[in-house]
CSV table of C-alpha atoms in Angstrom, one decimal:
chain,number,residue,atom,x,y,z
A,1,MET,CA,42.1,-19.1,6.3
A,2,PHE,CA,42.5,-15.7,4.7
A,3,GLU,CA,45.5,-14.5,2.9
A,4,PRO,CA,46.7,-11.3,4.6
A,5,HIS,CA,46.6,-9.2,1.5
A,6,SER,CA,43.3,-10.5,0.2
A,7,ASN,CA,41.0,-9.1,2.8
A,8,GLN,CA,42.6,-5.8,3.5
A,9,GLY,CA,40.3,-2.9,2.6
A,10,MET,CA,37.2,-5.2,2.7
A,11,SER,CA,34.1,-4.2,4.5
A,12,PRO,CA,32.7,-6.5,7.1
A,13,ARG,CA,30.0,-7.6,4.7
A,14,GLU,CA,32.6,-8.4,2.0
A,15,ARG,CA,34.6,-10.4,4.5
A,16,ARG,CA,31.5,-12.4,5.4
A,17,ILE,CA,30.8,-13.1,1.7
A,18,TYR,CA,34.4,-14.1,1.1
A,19,ALA,CA,34.4,-16.4,4.2
A,20,ALA,CA,31.1,-18.0,2.9
A,21,TYR,CA,32.8,-18.8,-0.4
A,22,GLU,CA,35.9,-20.2,1.3
A,23,LEU,CA,33.7,-22.3,3.6
A,24,ALA,CA,31.7,-23.7,0.6
A,25,TYR,CA,35.0,-24.5,-1.2
A,26,THR,CA,36.3,-26.4,1.9
A,27,LEU,CA,33.0,-28.3,2.4
A,28,VAL,CA,33.0,-29.3,-1.3
A,29,ASP,CA,36.6,-30.4,-0.9
A,30,PHE,CA,35.8,-32.6,2.1
A,31,GLY,CA,32.7,-34.0,0.4
A,32,ALA,CA,34.7,-35.0,-2.6
A,33,ALA,CA,37.4,-36.6,-0.5
A,34,ALA,CA,34.9,-38.5,1.6
A,35,SER,CA,33.1,-39.7,-1.5
A,36,PHE,CA,36.3,-41.1,-2.9
A,37,ILE,CA,37.3,-42.7,0.3
A,38,VAL,CA,34.0,-44.4,0.9
A,39,GLY,CA,33.7,-45.3,-2.7
A,40,SER,CA,37.1,-47.0,-2.6
A,41,VAL,CA,36.0,-49.0,0.5
A,42,LEU,CA,32.8,-50.0,-1.2
A,43,PHE,CA,34.7,-51.2,-4.2
A,44,PHE,CA,36.3,-54.0,-2.2
A,45,TRP,CA,33.0,-56.1,-2.3
A,46,GLU,CA,31.2,-56.9,-5.5
A,47,SER,CA,27.8,-56.4,-3.7
A,48,THR,CA,28.6,-52.7,-3.0
A,49,MET,CA,30.6,-52.0,-6.2
A,50,VAL,CA,27.7,-50.1,-7.9
A,51,ALA,CA,27.4,-47.8,-4.8
A,52,GLY,CA,31.1,-47.2,-4.9
A,53,THR,CA,31.0,-46.3,-8.5
A,54,TRP,CA,28.2,-43.8,-7.8
A,55,LEU,CA,30.3,-42.3,-5.0
A,56,PHE,CA,33.2,-41.9,-7.4
A,57,LEU,CA,30.9,-40.0,-9.7
A,58,VAL,CA,29.7,-37.8,-6.9
A,59,GLY,CA,33.3,-37.1,-5.8
A,60,SER,CA,34.2,-36.2,-9.4
A,61,VAL,CA,31.3,-33.8,-9.7
A,62,LEU,CA,32.3,-32.2,-6.3
A,63,PHE,CA,35.9,-31.7,-7.5
A,64,ALA,CA,34.5,-30.1,-10.7
A,65,ALA,CA,32.4,-27.7,-8.5
A,66,LYS,CA,35.6,-26.3,-6.8
A,67,PRO,CA,36.7,-24.1,-9.7
A,68,SER,CA,33.0,-23.1,-10.2
A,69,ILE,CA,33.0,-21.7,-6.6
A,70,ARG,CA,36.2,-19.8,-7.2
A,71,LEU,CA,34.8,-18.4,-10.5
A,72,ALA,CA,31.6,-17.3,-8.8
A,73,ARG,CA,33.5,-15.5,-6.1
A,74,GLU,CA,35.7,-13.7,-8.7
A,75,LEU,CA,32.7,-12.8,-10.9
A,76,ARG,CA,31.0,-11.3,-7.8
A,77,LYS,CA,34.1,-9.3,-7.0
A,78,LEU,CA,34.3,-8.1,-10.6
A,79,GLY,CA,30.6,-7.1,-10.4
A,80,SER,CA,31.3,-5.0,-7.4
A,81,GLY,CA,34.1,-3.2,-9.2
A,82,ALA,CA,37.1,-4.9,-7.5
A,83,THR,CA,38.9,-5.4,-10.8
A,84,GLU,CA,42.3,-4.6,-9.4
A,85,ASP,CA,42.0,-7.2,-6.7
A,86,VAL,CA,41.0,-9.9,-9.2
A,87,ALA,CA,43.8,-8.8,-11.6
A,88,ARG,CA,46.4,-8.9,-8.8
A,89,ARG,CA,45.4,-12.5,-7.9
A,90,ALA,CA,45.8,-13.5,-11.5
A,91,VAL,CA,49.5,-12.4,-11.4
A,92,GLU,CA,50.2,-14.2,-8.1
């Protein structure tokens, strides 16, 4: 789950925060995928097509949330003074 270089030097609190962001990212990813799969199945029948369309929209919003989670984590790191860590990730 963690890249070996990314959590070296982190305090236990920082590791928990990092893990929480990673968990949120993964949950959003699964939610988006599930929304698209169920939406696709619902699209087979005309009576459930509207629900399928809504699930496609939900999945799209969840996919859009993924970079927002990453940005929030990076901004938090910048706020705590970890500019070198953020800069190093930008190069990788």
